[in-house]
Each structure stands twice: as C-alpha cells, then as structure tokens.
mmCIF file of C-alpha atoms in Angstrom:
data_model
loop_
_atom_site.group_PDB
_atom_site.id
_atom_site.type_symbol
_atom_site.label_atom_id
_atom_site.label_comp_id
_atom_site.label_asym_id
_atom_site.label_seq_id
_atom_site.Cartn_x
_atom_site.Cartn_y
_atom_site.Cartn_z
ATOM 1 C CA UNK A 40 322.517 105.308 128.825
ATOM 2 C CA UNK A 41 324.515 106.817 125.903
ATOM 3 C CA UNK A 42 324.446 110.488 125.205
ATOM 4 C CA UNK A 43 322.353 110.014 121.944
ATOM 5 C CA UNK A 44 319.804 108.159 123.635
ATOM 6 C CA UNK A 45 319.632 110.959 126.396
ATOM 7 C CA UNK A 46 315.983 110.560 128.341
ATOM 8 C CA UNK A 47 314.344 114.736 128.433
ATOM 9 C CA UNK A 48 312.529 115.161 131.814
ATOM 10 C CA UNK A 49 311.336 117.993 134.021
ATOM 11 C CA UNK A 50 311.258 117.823 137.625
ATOM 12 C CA UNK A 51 308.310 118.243 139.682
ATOM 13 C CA UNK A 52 309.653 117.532 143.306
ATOM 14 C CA UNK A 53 305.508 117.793 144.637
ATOM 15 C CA UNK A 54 304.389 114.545 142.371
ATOM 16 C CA UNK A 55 305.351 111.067 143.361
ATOM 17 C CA UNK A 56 307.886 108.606 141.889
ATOM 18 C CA UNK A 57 308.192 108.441 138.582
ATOM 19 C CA UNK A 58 305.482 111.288 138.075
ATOM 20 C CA UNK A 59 307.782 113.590 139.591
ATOM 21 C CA UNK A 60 309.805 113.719 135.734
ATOM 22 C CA UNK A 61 306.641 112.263 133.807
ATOM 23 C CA UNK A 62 303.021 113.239 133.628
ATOM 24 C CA UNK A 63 300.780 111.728 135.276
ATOM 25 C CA UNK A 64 299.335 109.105 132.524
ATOM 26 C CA UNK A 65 303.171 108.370 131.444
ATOM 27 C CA UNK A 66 303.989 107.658 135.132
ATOM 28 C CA UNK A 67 300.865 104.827 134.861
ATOM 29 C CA UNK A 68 302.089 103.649 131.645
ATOM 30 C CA UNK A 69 305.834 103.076 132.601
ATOM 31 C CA UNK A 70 304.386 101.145 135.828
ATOM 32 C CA UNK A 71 302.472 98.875 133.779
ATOM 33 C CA UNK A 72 304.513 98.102 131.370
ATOM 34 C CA UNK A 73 307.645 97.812 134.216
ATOM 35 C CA UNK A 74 304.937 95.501 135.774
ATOM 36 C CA UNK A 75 304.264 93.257 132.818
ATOM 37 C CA UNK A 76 307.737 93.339 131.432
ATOM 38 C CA UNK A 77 306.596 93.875 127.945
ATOM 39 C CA UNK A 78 303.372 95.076 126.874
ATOM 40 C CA UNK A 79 300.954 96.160 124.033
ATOM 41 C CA UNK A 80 298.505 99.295 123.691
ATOM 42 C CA UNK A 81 295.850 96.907 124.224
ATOM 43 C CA UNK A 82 297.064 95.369 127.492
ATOM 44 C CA UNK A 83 297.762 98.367 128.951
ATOM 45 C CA UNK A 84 294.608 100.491 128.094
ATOM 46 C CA UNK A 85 292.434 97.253 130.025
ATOM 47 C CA UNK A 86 294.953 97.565 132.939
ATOM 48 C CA UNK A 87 294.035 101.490 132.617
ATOM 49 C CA UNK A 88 289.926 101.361 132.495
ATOM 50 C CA UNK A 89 290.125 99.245 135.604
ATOM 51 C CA UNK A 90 290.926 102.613 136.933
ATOM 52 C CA UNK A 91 289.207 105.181 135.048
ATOM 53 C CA UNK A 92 287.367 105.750 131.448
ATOM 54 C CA UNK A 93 290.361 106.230 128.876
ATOM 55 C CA UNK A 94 290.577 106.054 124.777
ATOM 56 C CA UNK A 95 292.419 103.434 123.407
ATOM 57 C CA UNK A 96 293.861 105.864 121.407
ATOM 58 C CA UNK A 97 294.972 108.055 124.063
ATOM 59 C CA UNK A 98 297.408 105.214 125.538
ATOM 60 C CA UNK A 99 298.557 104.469 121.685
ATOM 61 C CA UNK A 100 299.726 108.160 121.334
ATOM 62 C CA UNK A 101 300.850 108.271 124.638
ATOM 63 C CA UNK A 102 303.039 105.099 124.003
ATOM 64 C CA UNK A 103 304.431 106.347 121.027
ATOM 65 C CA UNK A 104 305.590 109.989 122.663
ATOM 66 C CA UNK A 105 306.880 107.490 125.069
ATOM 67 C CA UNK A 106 308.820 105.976 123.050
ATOM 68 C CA UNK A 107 310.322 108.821 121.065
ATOM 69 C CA UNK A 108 311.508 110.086 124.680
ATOM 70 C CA UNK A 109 313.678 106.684 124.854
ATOM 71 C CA UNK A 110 311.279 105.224 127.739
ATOM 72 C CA UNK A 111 310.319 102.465 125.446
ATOM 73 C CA UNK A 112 311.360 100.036 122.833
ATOM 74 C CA UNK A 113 308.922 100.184 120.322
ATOM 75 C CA UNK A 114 308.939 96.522 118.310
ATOM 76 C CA UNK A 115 306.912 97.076 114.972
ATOM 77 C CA UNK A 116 307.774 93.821 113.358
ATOM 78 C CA UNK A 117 304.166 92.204 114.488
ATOM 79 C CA UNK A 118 300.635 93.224 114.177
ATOM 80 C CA UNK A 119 300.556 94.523 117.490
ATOM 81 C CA UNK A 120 303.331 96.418 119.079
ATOM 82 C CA UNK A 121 305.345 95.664 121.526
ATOM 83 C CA UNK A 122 306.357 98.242 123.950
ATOM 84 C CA UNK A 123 309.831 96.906 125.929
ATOM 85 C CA UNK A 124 311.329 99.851 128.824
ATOM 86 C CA UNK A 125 314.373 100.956 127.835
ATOM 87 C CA UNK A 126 315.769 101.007 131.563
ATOM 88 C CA UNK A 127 314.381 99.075 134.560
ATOM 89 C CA UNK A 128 312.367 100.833 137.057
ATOM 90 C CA UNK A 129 315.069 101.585 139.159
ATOM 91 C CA UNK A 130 317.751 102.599 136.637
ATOM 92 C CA UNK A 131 315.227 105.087 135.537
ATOM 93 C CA UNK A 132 315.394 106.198 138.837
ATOM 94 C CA UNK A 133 318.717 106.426 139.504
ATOM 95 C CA UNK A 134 318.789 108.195 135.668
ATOM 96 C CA UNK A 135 316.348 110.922 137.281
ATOM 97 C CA UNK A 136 318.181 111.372 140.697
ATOM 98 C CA UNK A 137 321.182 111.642 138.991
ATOM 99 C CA UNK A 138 320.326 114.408 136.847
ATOM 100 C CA UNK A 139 318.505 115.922 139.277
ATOM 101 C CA UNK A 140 321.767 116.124 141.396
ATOM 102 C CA UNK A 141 323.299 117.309 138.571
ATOM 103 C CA UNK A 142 321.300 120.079 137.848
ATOM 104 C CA UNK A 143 321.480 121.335 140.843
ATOM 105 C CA UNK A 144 324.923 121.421 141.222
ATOM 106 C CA UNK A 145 325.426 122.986 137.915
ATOM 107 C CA UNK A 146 323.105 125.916 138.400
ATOM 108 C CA UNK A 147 323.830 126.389 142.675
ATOM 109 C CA UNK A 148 327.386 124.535 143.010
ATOM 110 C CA UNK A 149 328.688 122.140 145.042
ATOM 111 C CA UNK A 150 329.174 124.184 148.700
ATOM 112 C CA UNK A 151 324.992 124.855 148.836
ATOM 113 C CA UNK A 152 324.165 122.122 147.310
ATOM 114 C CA UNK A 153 325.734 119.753 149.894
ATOM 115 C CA UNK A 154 325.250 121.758 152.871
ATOM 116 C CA UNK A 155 321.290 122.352 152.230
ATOM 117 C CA UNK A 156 321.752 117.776 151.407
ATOM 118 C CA UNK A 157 323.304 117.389 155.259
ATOM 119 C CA UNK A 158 320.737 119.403 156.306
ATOM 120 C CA UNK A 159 318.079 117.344 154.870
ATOM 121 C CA UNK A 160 319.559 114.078 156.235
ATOM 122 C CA UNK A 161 320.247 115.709 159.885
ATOM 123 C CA UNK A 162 316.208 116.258 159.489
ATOM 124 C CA UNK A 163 315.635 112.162 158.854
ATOM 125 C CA UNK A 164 317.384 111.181 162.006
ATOM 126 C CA UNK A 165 320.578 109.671 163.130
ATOM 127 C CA UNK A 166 319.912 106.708 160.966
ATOM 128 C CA UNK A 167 320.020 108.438 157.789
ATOM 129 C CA UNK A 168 323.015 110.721 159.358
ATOM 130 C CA UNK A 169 325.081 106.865 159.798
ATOM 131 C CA UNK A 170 324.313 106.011 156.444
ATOM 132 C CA UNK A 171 325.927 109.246 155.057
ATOM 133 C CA UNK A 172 328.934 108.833 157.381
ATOM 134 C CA UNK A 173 329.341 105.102 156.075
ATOM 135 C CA UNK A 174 329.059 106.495 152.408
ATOM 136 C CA UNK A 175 331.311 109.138 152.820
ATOM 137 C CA UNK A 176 334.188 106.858 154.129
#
C-alpha cells in the first residue's frame, strides 16, 4: 500500500483480530465483506440482523467511513454500491502487525523491543523458539 493511500488505525491489543485496529461494527463489516468478496449495504446489513437489531443506515455510514479510511473500494457507478476491500484479509493483517512493530520500535527501540519479543516466544514453547531460530538464519 502506497503512502497516499496510508490505512489510520489504533491498536487495542485486548480486542480480537481485526477489532484490535477497528471498532467493533467495522471489524464485522470487513469480515463480511472479506467473506462475500464484494458486497452492498444491503447484503451486509441482512448478514448483520442475523446477529443483532441494526439500522440500515448505520452499516451505510459505517461503509462509507470505511471507505474514506482506504478499507474499501467504494464503486458508485450502479444503483447500489459496491463495496470491494482494498487489501485481503491477511494483507490487512500483515499491514496492522507491521505497523504495530513499527511503532513500537520507533517510540521503545530496537534492544527492548526484541528482547521483551524473545521473551514472549520463550513463553509459547520450544516450538515457537525453532521457528524464530529458523527465521533468524
């Protein structure tokens, strides 16, 4: 992803997946429409009352704020819009983890950053502790 097409996020490391950098009804509506590929306001908002009592126009807005955050390709040209992700799920996720890493390296530099990420492997067990070895060489 190009610099002028930069995705704005905040991290909540307590959340899960993609709600950890999105709220919790943009997290649903990024797994929808990830699910379906493309999608319109009105295919999403049935996926969403199968779950729980939402506005139409609640999705709409929320689809458009997604989309002026570069999440989603917004296709006006029909009657209905079309709402295309900008990345796949998990080039959205590699986006996040990336500038997670980033951040954190920026603001508490490279010596505590990686110690404090050994530690955290050395916690998940010798298998996680190979994988790091393998990656490092």
């Amino acid at each position: 992803m190009d610099a002028t097409h930069e995705i704005k996020f905040r991290f909540n490391p307590s959340s899960s997946k993609s709600k950890k950098v999105l709220g919790p009804l943009e997290g649903d509506i990024m797994d929808i429409v990830w699910d379906q590929g493309s999608a319109t306001v009105s295919s999403v908002h049935k996926v969403l009352r199968e779950r729980k009592d939402i506005a139409y126009t609640t999705v709409m807005t929320t689809m458009t704020r997604l989309a002026k955050k570069n999440l989603l390709n917004q296709d006006t040209s029909a009657s209905s819009y079309v709402y295309t992700p900008t990345l796949q799920r998990s080039d959205f996720e590699r986006y996040v983890v990336t500038g997670v890493i980033h951040g954190l390296l920026d603001d508490y530099g490279d010596a505590s950053v990686i110690d404090l990420f050994v530690d955290c492997i050395k916690l998940r067990g010798e298998p996680a502790m190979e994988r790091l070895r393998k990656a490092v060489r």
